[in-house]
PDB file of N, CA and C in Angstrom:
ATOM      1  N   UNK P1475      29.003-340.958-179.250  1.00 63.00           N
ATOM      2  CA  UNK P1475      29.866-341.224-179.955  1.00 63.00           C
ATOM      3  C   UNK P1475      30.876-342.538-179.437  1.00 63.00           C
ATOM      4  N   UNK P1476      31.102-342.671-178.659  1.00 70.00           N
ATOM      5  CA  UNK P1476      31.881-343.749-178.038  1.00 70.00           C
ATOM      6  C   UNK P1476      31.580-344.783-178.253  1.00 70.00           C
ATOM      7  N   UNK P1477      29.891-345.071-178.068  1.00 71.00           N
ATOM      8  CA  UNK P1477      29.383-346.351-178.461  1.00 71.00           C
ATOM      9  C   UNK P1477      29.482-346.771-179.880  1.00 71.00           C
ATOM     10  N   UNK P1478      29.546-345.869-180.665  1.00 78.00           N
ATOM     11  CA  UNK P1478      29.816-346.205-181.991  1.00 78.00           C
ATOM     12  C   UNK P1478      30.667-346.640-182.496  1.00 78.00           C
ATOM     13  N   UNK P1479      31.852-345.882-182.064  1.00 80.00           N
ATOM     14  CA  UNK P1479      33.645-346.083-182.312  1.00 80.00           C
ATOM     15  C   UNK P1479      33.857-347.593-181.736  1.00 80.00           C
ATOM     16  N   UNK P1480      33.421-347.812-180.697  1.00 84.00           N
ATOM     17  CA  UNK P1480      33.935-348.961-180.027  1.00 84.00           C
ATOM     18  C   UNK P1480      32.768-349.529-179.064  1.00 84.00           C
ATOM     19  N   UNK P1481      31.427-350.031-179.618  1.00 85.00           N
ATOM     20  CA  UNK P1481      30.565-350.726-178.836  1.00 85.00           C
ATOM     21  C   UNK P1481      30.938-351.703-177.976  1.00 85.00           C
ATOM     22  N   UNK P1482      31.745-352.479-177.762  1.00 86.00           N
ATOM     23  CA  UNK P1482      32.094-353.381-176.856  1.00 86.00           C
ATOM     24  C   UNK P1482      32.913-352.877-175.546  1.00 86.00           C
ATOM     25  N   UNK P1483      33.412-351.672-176.015  1.00 86.00           N
ATOM     26  CA  UNK P1483      33.941-351.196-174.694  1.00 86.00           C
ATOM     27  C   UNK P1483      33.017-349.901-174.153  1.00 86.00           C
ATOM     28  N   UNK P1484      32.256-349.360-175.018  1.00 82.00           N
ATOM     29  CA  UNK P1484      31.453-348.195-174.305  1.00 82.00           C
ATOM     30  C   UNK P1484      30.138-348.620-174.695  1.00 82.00           C
ATOM     31  N   UNK P1485      29.451-349.059-173.764  1.00 83.00           N
ATOM     32  CA  UNK P1485      28.055-349.411-173.875  1.00 83.00           C
ATOM     33  C   UNK P1485      26.874-348.773-172.616  1.00 83.00           C
ATOM     34  N   UNK P1486      26.361-347.722-172.978  1.00 80.00           N
ATOM     35  CA  UNK P1486      25.507-347.036-171.883  1.00 80.00           C
ATOM     36  C   UNK P1486      24.512-347.876-171.307  1.00 80.00           C
ATOM     37  N   UNK P1487      24.262-349.166-171.907  1.00 86.00           N
ATOM     38  CA  UNK P1487      23.194-349.961-171.183  1.00 86.00           C
ATOM     39  C   UNK P1487      23.746-351.090-170.304  1.00 86.00           C
ATOM     40  N   UNK P1488      25.348-350.986-170.221  1.00 85.00           N
ATOM     41  CA  UNK P1488      25.504-352.062-169.196  1.00 85.00           C
ATOM     42  C   UNK P1488      26.341-351.129-168.191  1.00 85.00           C
ATOM     43  N   UNK P1489      26.360-351.767-166.961  1.00 88.00           N
ATOM     44  CA  UNK P1489      27.062-351.248-165.845  1.00 88.00           C
ATOM     45  C   UNK P1489      28.381-351.841-165.162  1.00 88.00           C
ATOM     46  N   UNK P1490      29.384-351.483-165.100  1.00 89.00           N
ATOM     47  CA  UNK P1490      29.925-350.083-165.876  1.00 89.00           C
ATOM     48  C   UNK P1490      29.865-349.812-167.267  1.00 89.00           C
ATOM     49  N   UNK P1491      29.391-348.484-167.773  1.00 83.00           N
ATOM     50  CA  UNK P1491      29.225-348.485-169.224  1.00 83.00           C
ATOM     51  C   UNK P1491      30.522-348.444-169.572  1.00 83.00           C
ATOM     52  N   UNK P1492      31.587-348.184-169.182  1.00 85.00           N
ATOM     53  CA  UNK P1492      33.448-348.047-169.919  1.00 85.00           C
ATOM     54  C   UNK P1492      33.544-349.447-169.240  1.00 85.00           C
ATOM     55  N   UNK P1493      34.372-350.256-170.384  1.00 88.00           N
ATOM     56  CA  UNK P1493      34.909-351.614-169.900  1.00 88.00           C
ATOM     57  C   UNK P1493      36.124-351.582-170.904  1.00 88.00           C
ATOM     58  N   UNK P1494      37.092-350.979-170.610  1.00 85.00           N
ATOM     59  CA  UNK P1494      38.115-351.053-171.878  1.00 85.00           C
ATOM     60  C   UNK P1494      39.014-352.630-171.926  1.00 85.00           C
ATOM     61  N   UNK P1495      38.851-353.397-171.102  1.00 87.00           N
ATOM     62  CA  UNK P1495      39.406-354.553-171.355  1.00 87.00           C
ATOM     63  C   UNK P1495      38.570-355.482-172.394  1.00 87.00           C
ATOM     64  N   UNK P1496      37.276-355.039-172.655  1.00 89.00           N
ATOM     65  CA  UNK P1496      36.786-355.585-173.632  1.00 89.00           C
ATOM     66  C   UNK P1496      36.955-355.069-175.333  1.00 89.00           C
ATOM     67  N   UNK P1497      37.894-354.118-175.217  1.00 87.00           N
ATOM     68  CA  UNK P1497      38.419-353.702-176.477  1.00 87.00           C
ATOM     69  C   UNK P1497      39.982-353.590-176.813  1.00 87.00           C
ATOM     70  N   UNK P1498      40.312-353.433-178.044  1.00 89.00           N
ATOM     71  CA  UNK P1498      41.808-353.437-178.271  1.00 89.00           C
ATOM     72  C   UNK P1498      42.227-352.054-177.880  1.00 89.00           C
ATOM     73  N   UNK P1499      43.464-351.712-177.561  1.00 87.00           N
ATOM     74  CA  UNK P1499      44.049-350.639-177.395  1.00 87.00           C
ATOM     75  C   UNK P1499      43.870-349.523-178.148  1.00 87.00           C
ATOM     76  N   UNK P1500      43.903-350.063-179.646  1.00 88.00           N
ATOM     77  CA  UNK P1500      43.633-349.174-180.628  1.00 88.00           C
ATOM     78  C   UNK P1500      42.024-348.570-180.554  1.00 88.00           C
ATOM     79  N   UNK P1501      41.114-349.600-180.257  1.00 86.00           N
ATOM     80  CA  UNK P1501      39.949-348.780-180.328  1.00 86.00           C
ATOM     81  C   UNK P1501      39.737-347.859-179.009  1.00 86.00           C
ATOM     82  N   UNK P1502      40.117-348.527-178.215  1.00 86.00           N
ATOM     83  CA  UNK P1502      40.327-347.254-176.773  1.00 86.00           C
ATOM     84  C   UNK P1502      40.902-345.984-177.382  1.00 86.00           C
ATOM     85  N   UNK P1503      42.097-346.113-178.000  1.00 86.00           N
ATOM     86  CA  UNK P1503      42.822-344.588-178.136  1.00 86.00           C
ATOM     87  C   UNK P1503      41.778-343.847-179.277  1.00 86.00           C
ATOM     88  N   UNK P1504      41.200-344.729-180.358  1.00 84.00           N
ATOM     89  CA  UNK P1504      40.306-344.064-181.174  1.00 84.00           C
ATOM     90  C   UNK P1504      39.415-343.319-180.818  1.00 84.00           C
ATOM     91  N   UNK P1505      38.369-343.895-179.460  1.00 83.00           N
ATOM     92  CA  UNK P1505      37.354-343.219-178.801  1.00 83.00           C
ATOM     93  C   UNK P1505      38.188-342.142-177.818  1.00 83.00           C
ATOM     94  N   UNK P1506      38.996-342.350-177.281  1.00 83.00           N
ATOM     95  CA  UNK P1506      39.668-340.917-176.547  1.00 83.00           C
ATOM     96  C   UNK P1506      39.994-339.969-177.270  1.00 83.00           C
ATOM     97  N   UNK P1507      40.372-340.081-178.718  1.00 83.00           N
ATOM     98  CA  UNK P1507      40.748-339.113-179.693  1.00 83.00           C
ATOM     99  C   UNK P1507      39.763-338.553-180.399  1.00 83.00           C
ATOM    100  N   UNK P1508      38.722-339.207-180.440  1.00 80.00           N
ATOM    101  CA  UNK P1508      37.528-338.615-181.008  1.00 80.00           C
ATOM    102  C   UNK P1508      36.424-338.153-180.178  1.00 80.00           C
ATOM    103  N   UNK P1509      36.628-338.065-178.945  1.00 77.00           N
ATOM    104  CA  UNK P1509      35.782-337.701-177.789  1.00 77.00           C
ATOM    105  C   UNK P1509      35.555-336.133-177.924  1.00 77.00           C
ATOM    106  N   UNK P1510      34.295-335.915-178.218  1.00 74.00           N
ATOM    107  CA  UNK P1510      34.285-334.418-178.431  1.00 74.00           C
ATOM    108  C   UNK P1510      34.342-333.453-177.011  1.00 74.00           C
ATOM    109  N   UNK P1511      34.330-334.138-176.149  1.00 74.00           N
ATOM    110  CA  UNK P1511      34.315-333.215-174.875  1.00 74.00           C
ATOM    111  C   UNK P1511      35.706-333.271-174.489  1.00 74.00           C
ATOM    112  N   UNK P1512      36.435-333.954-174.658  1.00 76.00           N
ATOM    113  CA  UNK P1512      37.716-334.066-173.970  1.00 76.00           C
ATOM    114  C   UNK P1512      37.945-334.729-172.741  1.00 76.00           C
ATOM    115  N   UNK P1513      36.689-335.481-172.358  1.00 78.00           N
ATOM    116  CA  UNK P1513      36.623-335.704-170.759  1.00 78.00           C
ATOM    117  C   UNK P1513      37.687-337.066-170.689  1.00 78.00           C
ATOM    118  N   UNK P1514      37.895-338.072-171.918  1.00 82.00           N
ATOM    119  CA  UNK P1514      38.418-339.040-171.680  1.00 82.00           C
ATOM    120  C   UNK P1514      39.821-338.793-172.005  1.00 82.00           C
ATOM    121  N   UNK P1515      40.634-339.662-171.308  1.00 85.00           N
ATOM    122  CA  UNK P1515      42.276-339.612-171.284  1.00 85.00           C
ATOM    123  C   UNK P1515      42.703-340.981-171.379  1.00 85.00           C
ATOM    124  N   UNK P1516      44.029-341.113-171.841  1.00 85.00           N
ATOM    125  CA  UNK P1516      44.496-342.488-171.635  1.00 85.00           C
ATOM    126  C   UNK P1516      45.674-342.325-170.344  1.00 85.00           C
ATOM    127  N   UNK P1517      45.296-343.396-169.236  1.00 86.00           N
ATOM    128  CA  UNK P1517      46.336-343.456-168.094  1.00 86.00           C
ATOM    129  C   UNK P1517      46.923-344.807-167.987  1.00 86.00           C
ATOM    130  N   UNK P1518      48.467-344.444-168.366  1.00 85.00           N
ATOM    131  CA  UNK P1518      49.073-345.664-168.196  1.00 85.00           C
ATOM    132  C   UNK P1518      50.166-345.134-166.864  1.00 85.00           C
ATOM    133  N   UNK P1519      49.944-345.927-165.984  1.00 87.00           N
ATOM    134  CA  UNK P1519      50.930-345.762-164.893  1.00 87.00           C
ATOM    135  C   UNK P1519      50.626-344.219-164.079  1.00 87.00           C
ATOM    136  N   UNK P1520      51.638-343.539-164.309  1.00 89.00           N
ATOM    137  CA  UNK P1520      51.309-342.080-163.467  1.00 89.00           C
ATOM    138  C   UNK P1520      51.179-341.066-164.994  1.00 89.00           C
ATOM    139  N   UNK P1521      51.236-341.810-166.106  1.00 87.00           N
ATOM    140  CA  UNK P1521      51.296-340.492-167.088  1.00 87.00           C
ATOM    141  C   UNK P1521      49.790-340.865-167.520  1.00 87.00           C
ATOM    142  N   UNK P1522      49.252-339.558-167.962  1.00 84.00           N
ATOM    143  CA  UNK P1522      47.990-339.308-168.354  1.00 84.00           C
ATOM    144  C   UNK P1522      48.219-338.423-169.781  1.00 84.00           C
ATOM    145  N   UNK P1523      47.487-339.317-170.815  1.00 83.00           N
ATOM    146  CA  UNK P1523      47.533-338.600-172.091  1.00 83.00           C
ATOM    147  C   UNK P1523      46.395-338.248-172.660  1.00 83.00           C
ATOM    148  N   UNK P1524      45.999-336.844-173.177  1.00 80.00           N
ATOM    149  CA  UNK P1524      44.958-336.584-173.722  1.00 80.00           C
ATOM    150  C   UNK P1524      45.149-336.901-175.484  1.00 80.00           C
ATOM    151  N   UNK P1525      44.309-337.295-176.151  1.00 79.00           N
ATOM    152  CA  UNK P1525      44.578-337.909-177.469  1.00 79.00           C
ATOM    153  C   UNK P1525      43.496-336.975-178.236  1.00 79.00           C
ATOM    154  N   UNK P1526      44.214-336.109-179.279  1.00 75.00           N
ATOM    155  CA  UNK P1526      43.187-335.494-180.279  1.00 75.00           C
ATOM    156  C   UNK P1526      43.593-335.783-181.600  1.00 75.00           C
ATOM    157  N   UNK P1527      41.914-336.365-182.233  1.00 71.00           N
ATOM    158  CA  UNK P1527      42.329-336.406-183.457  1.00 71.00           C
ATOM    159  C   UNK P1527      42.677-335.585-184.685  1.00 71.00           C
ATOM    160  N   UNK P1528      42.358-334.266-184.528  1.00 65.00           N
ATOM    161  CA  UNK P1528      42.342-333.427-185.695  1.00 65.00           C
ATOM    162  C   UNK P1528      42.941-331.936-185.298  1.00 65.00           C
ATOM    163  N   UNK P1529      42.982-331.307-186.308  1.00 69.00           N
ATOM    164  CA  UNK P1529      43.741-329.920-186.022  1.00 69.00           C
ATOM    165  C   UNK P1529      42.796-329.115-185.700  1.00 69.00           C
ATOM    166  N   UNK P1530      43.307-327.669-185.668  1.00 71.00           N
ATOM    167  CA  UNK P1530      42.113-326.932-185.293  1.00 71.00           C
ATOM    168  C   UNK P1530      40.818-326.888-186.049  1.00 71.00           C
ATOM    169  N   UNK P1531      39.683-326.954-185.145  1.00 80.00           N
ATOM    170  CA  UNK P1531      38.427-327.132-185.855  1.00 80.00           C
ATOM    171  C   UNK P1531      37.169-326.778-184.989  1.00 80.00           C
ATOM    172  N   UNK P1532      36.122-326.170-185.537  1.00 85.00           N
ATOM    173  CA  UNK P1532      34.932-326.163-184.631  1.00 85.00           C
ATOM    174  C   UNK P1532      33.916-326.698-185.798  1.00 85.00           C
ATOM    175  N   UNK P1533      33.188-327.682-184.794  1.00 85.00           N
ATOM    176  CA  UNK P1533      32.067-328.325-185.562  1.00 85.00           C
ATOM    177  C   UNK P1533      30.806-327.854-185.165  1.00 85.00           C
ATOM    178  N   UNK P1534      29.869-328.097-185.857  1.00 88.00           N
ATOM    179  CA  UNK P1534      28.620-327.427-185.356  1.00 88.00           C
ATOM    180  C   UNK P1534      27.524-328.655-185.634  1.00 88.00           C
ATOM    181  N   UNK P1535      26.782-329.275-184.774  1.00 87.00           N
ATOM    182  CA  UNK P1535      25.960-330.320-185.181  1.00 87.00           C
ATOM    183  C   UNK P1535      24.516-330.104-184.276  1.00 87.00           C
ATOM    184  N   UNK P1536      23.532-330.185-185.074  1.00 89.00           N
ATOM    185  CA  UNK P1536      22.162-329.800-184.654  1.00 89.00           C
ATOM    186  C   UNK P1536      21.848-330.233-183.147  1.00 89.00           C
ATOM    187  N   UNK P1537      21.228-329.255-182.514  1.00 90.00           N
ATOM    188  CA  UNK P1537      20.788-329.486-181.271  1.00 90.00           C
ATOM    189  C   UNK P1537      21.801-329.799-180.036  1.00 90.00           C
ATOM    190  N   UNK P1538      23.118-329.598-180.447  1.00 89.00           N
ATOM    191  CA  UNK P1538      24.306-329.841-179.851  1.00 89.00           C
ATOM    192  C   UNK P1538      25.370-328.467-179.360  1.00 89.00           C
ATOM    193  N   UNK P1539      26.198-328.621-178.544  1.00 92.00           N
ATOM    194  CA  UNK P1539      27.266-327.778-178.398  1.00 92.00           C
ATOM    195  C   UNK P1539      28.082-327.644-179.465  1.00 92.00           C
ATOM    196  N   UNK P1540      28.913-326.629-179.661  1.00 91.00           N
ATOM    197  CA  UNK P1540      30.041-326.630-180.406  1.00 91.00           C
ATOM    198  C   UNK P1540      31.019-327.392-179.890  1.00 91.00           C
ATOM    199  N   UNK P1541      31.769-328.271-180.949  1.00 89.00           N
ATOM    200  CA  UNK P1541      33.003-329.238-180.592  1.00 89.00           C
ATOM    201  C   UNK P1541      34.109-328.242-181.329  1.00 89.00           C
ATOM    202  N   UNK P1542      34.939-328.131-180.001  1.00 89.00           N
ATOM    203  CA  UNK P1542      36.392-327.550-180.558  1.00 89.00           C
ATOM    204  C   UNK P1542      37.399-328.309-180.256  1.00 89.00           C
ATOM    205  N   UNK P1543      38.305-328.184-181.237  1.00 84.00           N
ATOM    206  CA  UNK P1543      39.656-328.866-181.201  1.00 84.00           C
ATOM    207  C   UNK P1543      40.801-328.026-181.499  1.00 84.00           C
ATOM    208  N   UNK P1544      41.926-328.142-180.698  1.00 81.00           N
ATOM    209  CA  UNK P1544      43.406-327.455-180.961  1.00 81.00           C
ATOM    210  C   UNK P1544      42.768-325.946-181.106  1.00 81.00           C
ATOM    211  N   UNK P1545      42.088-325.494-180.236  1.00 79.00           N
ATOM    212  CA  UNK P1545      41.896-323.923-180.424  1.00 79.00           C
ATOM    213  C   UNK P1545      41.886-323.728-178.619  1.00 79.00           C
ATOM    214  N   UNK P1546      42.148-322.422-178.493  1.00 75.00           N
ATOM    215  CA  UNK P1546      42.328-321.780-177.169  1.00 75.00           C
ATOM    216  C   UNK P1546      41.195-320.874-176.663  1.00 75.00           C
ATOM    217  N   UNK P1547      40.734-320.929-175.599  1.00 78.00           N
ATOM    218  CA  UNK P1547      39.600-320.172-175.235  1.00 78.00           C
ATOM    219  C   UNK P1547      40.251-319.346-173.873  1.00 78.00           C
ATOM    220  N   UNK P1548      40.073-318.134-173.752  1.00 77.00           N
ATOM    221  CA  UNK P1548      40.714-317.393-172.788  1.00 77.00           C
ATOM    222  C   UNK P1548      40.335-317.530-171.139  1.00 77.00           C
ATOM    223  N   UNK P1549      39.043-318.368-171.504  1.00 81.00           N
ATOM    224  CA  UNK P1549      38.446-318.583-169.836  1.00 81.00           C
ATOM    225  C   UNK P1549      39.016-320.065-169.480  1.00 81.00           C
ATOM    226  N   UNK P1550      39.352-319.928-168.101  1.00 82.00           N
ATOM    227  CA  UNK P1550      39.779-321.273-167.755  1.00 82.00           C
ATOM    228  C   UNK P1550      38.994-322.290-167.943  1.00 82.00           C
ATOM    229  N   UNK P1551      39.207-323.606-167.883  1.00 80.00           N
ATOM    230  CA  UNK P1551      38.367-324.692-168.123  1.00 80.00           C
ATOM    231  C   UNK P1551      38.060-325.445-166.549  1.00 80.00           C
ATOM    232  N   UNK P1552      36.694-325.380-166.461  1.00 80.00           N
ATOM    233  CA  UNK P1552      36.283-325.694-165.051  1.00 80.00           C
ATOM    234  C   UNK P1552      36.297-327.170-164.723  1.00 80.00           C
ATOM    235  N   UNK P1553      36.672-327.974-165.467  1.00 79.00           N
ATOM    236  CA  UNK P1553      36.833-329.452-165.320  1.00 79.00           C
ATOM    237  C   UNK P1553      38.297-330.177-164.911  1.00 79.00           C
ATOM    238  N   UNK P1554      38.473-330.380-163.596  1.00 79.00           N
ATOM    239  CA  UNK P1554      39.669-330.573-163.282  1.00 79.00           C
ATOM    240  C   UNK P1554      40.115-331.942-164.383  1.00 79.00           C
ATOM    241  N   UNK P1555      41.517-331.719-164.593  1.00 78.00           N
ATOM    242  CA  UNK P1555      42.132-333.021-165.271  1.00 78.00           C
ATOM    243  C   UNK P1555      41.605-333.027-166.949  1.00 78.00           C
ATOM    244  N   UNK P1556      40.440-332.063-167.309  1.00 79.00           N
ATOM    245  CA  UNK P1556      39.876-331.826-168.523  1.00 79.00           C
ATOM    246  C   UNK P1556      40.977-331.614-169.582  1.00 79.00           C
ATOM    247  N   UNK P1557      40.968-331.964-170.701  1.00 78.00           N
ATOM    248  CA  UNK P1557      41.843-331.905-171.776  1.00 78.00           C
ATOM    249  C   UNK P1557      41.786-330.429-172.394  1.00 78.00           C
ATOM    250  N   UNK P1558      42.678-329.540-172.551  1.00 80.00           N
ATOM    251  CA  UNK P1558      42.550-328.486-172.681  1.00 80.00           C
ATOM    252  C   UNK P1558      42.834-328.030-174.590  1.00 80.00           C
ATOM    253  N   UNK P1559      43.014-329.252-175.104  1.00 81.00           N
ATOM    254  CA  UNK P1559      43.005-329.166-176.373  1.00 81.00           C
ATOM    255  C   UNK P1559      41.657-329.294-177.111  1.00 81.00           C
ATOM    256  N   UNK P1560      40.783-330.053-176.724  1.00 84.00           N
ATOM    257  CA  UNK P1560      39.224-330.204-177.161  1.00 84.00           C
ATOM    258  C   UNK P1560      38.347-330.033-175.780  1.00 84.00           C
ATOM    259  N   UNK P1561      37.217-329.745-176.443  1.00 89.00           N
ATOM    260  CA  UNK P1561      36.060-329.123-175.623  1.00 89.00           C
ATOM    261  C   UNK P1561      34.874-328.748-176.068  1.00 89.00           C
ATOM    262  N   UNK P1562      33.835-328.648-175.280  1.00 91.00           N
ATOM    263  CA  UNK P1562      32.610-328.348-176.015  1.00 91.00           C
ATOM    264  C   UNK P1562      32.008-326.862-175.459  1.00 91.00           C
ATOM    265  N   UNK P1563      31.791-326.231-176.438  1.00 92.00           N
ATOM    266  CA  UNK P1563      31.176-324.758-176.070  1.00 92.00           C
ATOM    267  C   UNK P1563      29.576-324.614-175.964  1.00 92.00           C
ATOM    268  N   UNK P1564      29.208-323.757-175.199  1.00 93.00           N
ATOM    269  CA  UNK P1564      27.993-323.819-175.003  1.00 93.00           C
ATOM    270  C   UNK P1564      27.172-322.934-176.303  1.00 93.00           C
ATOM    271  N   UNK P1565      26.167-323.304-176.938  1.00 93.00           N
ATOM    272  CA  UNK P1565      25.326-322.519-177.833  1.00 93.00           C
ATOM    273  C   UNK P1565      24.154-322.343-177.248  1.00 93.00           C
ATOM    274  N   UNK P1566      23.456-322.604-176.244  1.00 93.00           N
ATOM    275  CA  UNK P1566      22.180-322.857-175.624  1.00 93.00           C
ATOM    276  C   UNK P1566      21.776-321.570-174.465  1.00 93.00           C
ATOM    277  N   UNK P1567      23.091-321.033-173.961  1.00 91.00           N
ATOM    278  CA  UNK P1567      23.090-319.928-173.188  1.00 91.00           C
ATOM    279  C   UNK P1567      22.399-320.415-171.532  1.00 91.00           C
ATOM    280  N   UNK P1568      22.332-321.622-171.568  1.00 92.00           N
ATOM    281  CA  UNK P1568      21.696-322.155-170.443  1.00 92.00           C
ATOM    282  C   UNK P1568      22.788-322.966-169.501  1.00 92.00           C
ATOM    283  N   UNK P1569      24.208-323.147-170.202  1.00 94.00           N
ATOM    284  CA  UNK P1569      25.141-323.638-168.984  1.00 94.00           C
ATOM    285  C   UNK P1569      25.385-322.915-167.749  1.00 94.00           C
ATOM    286  N   UNK P1570      25.708-323.682-166.921  1.00 92.00           N
ATOM    287  CA  UNK P1570      26.370-323.038-165.749  1.00 92.00           C
ATOM    288  C   UNK P1570      27.808-322.700-165.663  1.00 92.00           C
ATOM    289  N   UNK P1571      28.187-323.000-166.610  1.00 91.00           N
ATOM    290  CA  UNK P1571      29.944-323.055-166.592  1.00 91.00           C
ATOM    291  C   UNK P1571      30.379-322.287-167.952  1.00 91.00           C
ATOM    292  N   UNK P1572      29.426-321.433-168.390  1.00 92.00           N
ATOM    293  CA  UNK P1572      29.842-320.372-169.703  1.00 92.00           C
ATOM    294  C   UNK P1572      31.051-319.809-169.564  1.00 92.00           C
ATOM    295  N   UNK P1573      31.687-320.046-170.977  1.00 93.00           N
ATOM    296  CA  UNK P1573      31.517-320.360-172.024  1.00 93.00           C
ATOM    297  C   UNK P1573      31.272-322.009-172.621  1.00 93.00           C
ATOM    298  N   UNK P1574      31.666-322.631-171.465  1.00 91.00           N
ATOM    299  CA  UNK P1574      31.612-324.119-171.568  1.00 91.00           C
ATOM    300  C   UNK P1574      30.382-324.939-171.604  1.00 91.00           C
ATOM    301  N   UNK P1575      30.057-325.863-172.278  1.00 91.00           N
ATOM    302  CA  UNK P1575      28.853-326.620-172.251  1.00 91.00           C
ATOM    303  C   UNK P1575      28.694-327.486-170.798  1.00 91.00           C
ATOM    304  N   UNK P1576      27.779-327.528-170.130  1.00 91.00           N
ATOM    305  CA  UNK P1576      27.808-328.634-168.780  1.00 91.00           C
ATOM    306  C   UNK P1576      26.218-329.413-169.439  1.00 91.00           C
ATOM    307  N   UNK P1577      25.877-329.400-170.492  1.00 89.00           N
ATOM    308  CA  UNK P1577      24.748-330.555-170.553  1.00 89.00           C
ATOM    309  C   UNK P1577      23.560-329.826-170.578  1.00 89.00           C
ATOM    310  N   UNK P1578      23.255-328.543-170.014  1.00 91.00           N
ATOM    311  CA  UNK P1578      22.057-328.062-169.760  1.00 91.00           C
ATOM    312  C   UNK P1578      20.811-328.053-170.977  1.00 91.00           C
ATOM    313  N   UNK P1579      21.714-328.111-172.046  1.00 91.00           N
ATOM    314  CA  UNK P1579      20.728-328.073-173.360  1.00 91.00           C
ATOM    315  C   UNK P1579      19.852-329.449-173.026  1.00 91.00           C
ATOM    316  N   UNK P1580      20.433-330.410-173.012  1.00 86.00           N
ATOM    317  CA  UNK P1580      19.555-331.666-172.677  1.00 86.00           C
ATOM    318  C   UNK P1580      18.363-331.585-171.678  1.00 86.00           C
ATOM    319  N   UNK P1581      18.920-331.299-170.537  1.00 87.00           N
ATOM    320  CA  UNK P1581      17.934-331.395-169.348  1.00 87.00           C
ATOM    321  C   UNK P1581      16.955-330.395-169.662  1.00 87.00           C
ATOM    322  N   UNK P1582      17.023-329.159-170.381  1.00 88.00           N
ATOM    323  CA  UNK P1582      15.933-328.111-170.490  1.00 88.00           C
ATOM    324  C   UNK P1582      15.115-328.392-171.890  1.00 88.00           C
ATOM    325  N   UNK P1583      15.601-329.324-172.710  1.00 88.00           N
ATOM    326  CA  UNK P1583      15.328-329.721-174.014  1.00 88.00           C
ATOM    327  C   UNK P1583      15.647-328.610-174.990  1.00 88.00           C
ATOM    328  N   UNK P1584      16.514-327.808-175.021  1.00 91.00           N
ATOM    329  CA  UNK P1584      16.988-326.715-175.705  1.00 91.00           C
ATOM    330  C   UNK P1584      16.883-327.343-177.370  1.00 91.00           C
ATOM    331  N   UNK P1585      16.377-326.543-178.234  1.00 90.00           N
ATOM    332  CA  UNK P1585      16.604-327.100-179.886  1.00 90.00           C
ATOM    333  C   UNK P1585      17.349-326.241-180.369  1.00 90.00           C
ATOM    334  N   UNK P1586      18.128-326.400-181.052  1.00 86.00           N
ATOM    335  CA  UNK P1586      18.868-325.080-182.210  1.00 86.00           C
ATOM    336  C   UNK P1586      17.761-324.468-183.325  1.00 86.00           C
ATOM    337  N   UNK P1587      16.663-325.347-183.615  1.00 74.00           N
ATOM    338  CA  UNK P1587      16.063-324.737-184.718  1.00 74.00           C
ATOM    339  C   UNK P1587      16.583-325.185-185.933  1.00 74.00           C
ATOM    340  N   UNK P1588      15.761-324.592-187.164  1.00 50.00           N
ATOM    341  CA  UNK P1588      16.215-325.139-188.260  1.00 50.00           C
ATOM    342  C   UNK P1588      17.111-323.851-189.283  1.00 50.00           C
TER     343      UNK P1588
END
C-alpha cells in the first residue's frame, strides 16, 4: 500500500526502501495515515505522532488480516512504539502474537478461500 500512495518515497525494490526526502510532507503523512498496521509514525524532533485516516472501521481483504482502525482490543499490543489506534488482527490462526497479525499467513501460504 505504501508504494501505491507514494512510490517515490516507498519503493521495496530500492535499498533503503523508505526514502522520505524523495517526497513531499503531505505524501509521507498520507502514507502514515493509511498504513494498515500502524507501524509507521511521523517523528519530528522528540515528538512522535501516529496518523489515522478514518474513524472506527474494520476492513476485510482476501488473503489478508483484518485491518482495524480506531477500535480497542483488550490484549496489549506486542509492538513497542506501535500505534494503538490502528493495527492488524490475525485471520489465519497462525500468528505467534495473537490476536494480532505477525505476517505468518504469508510465510505459510494461508489463503482465505472464496
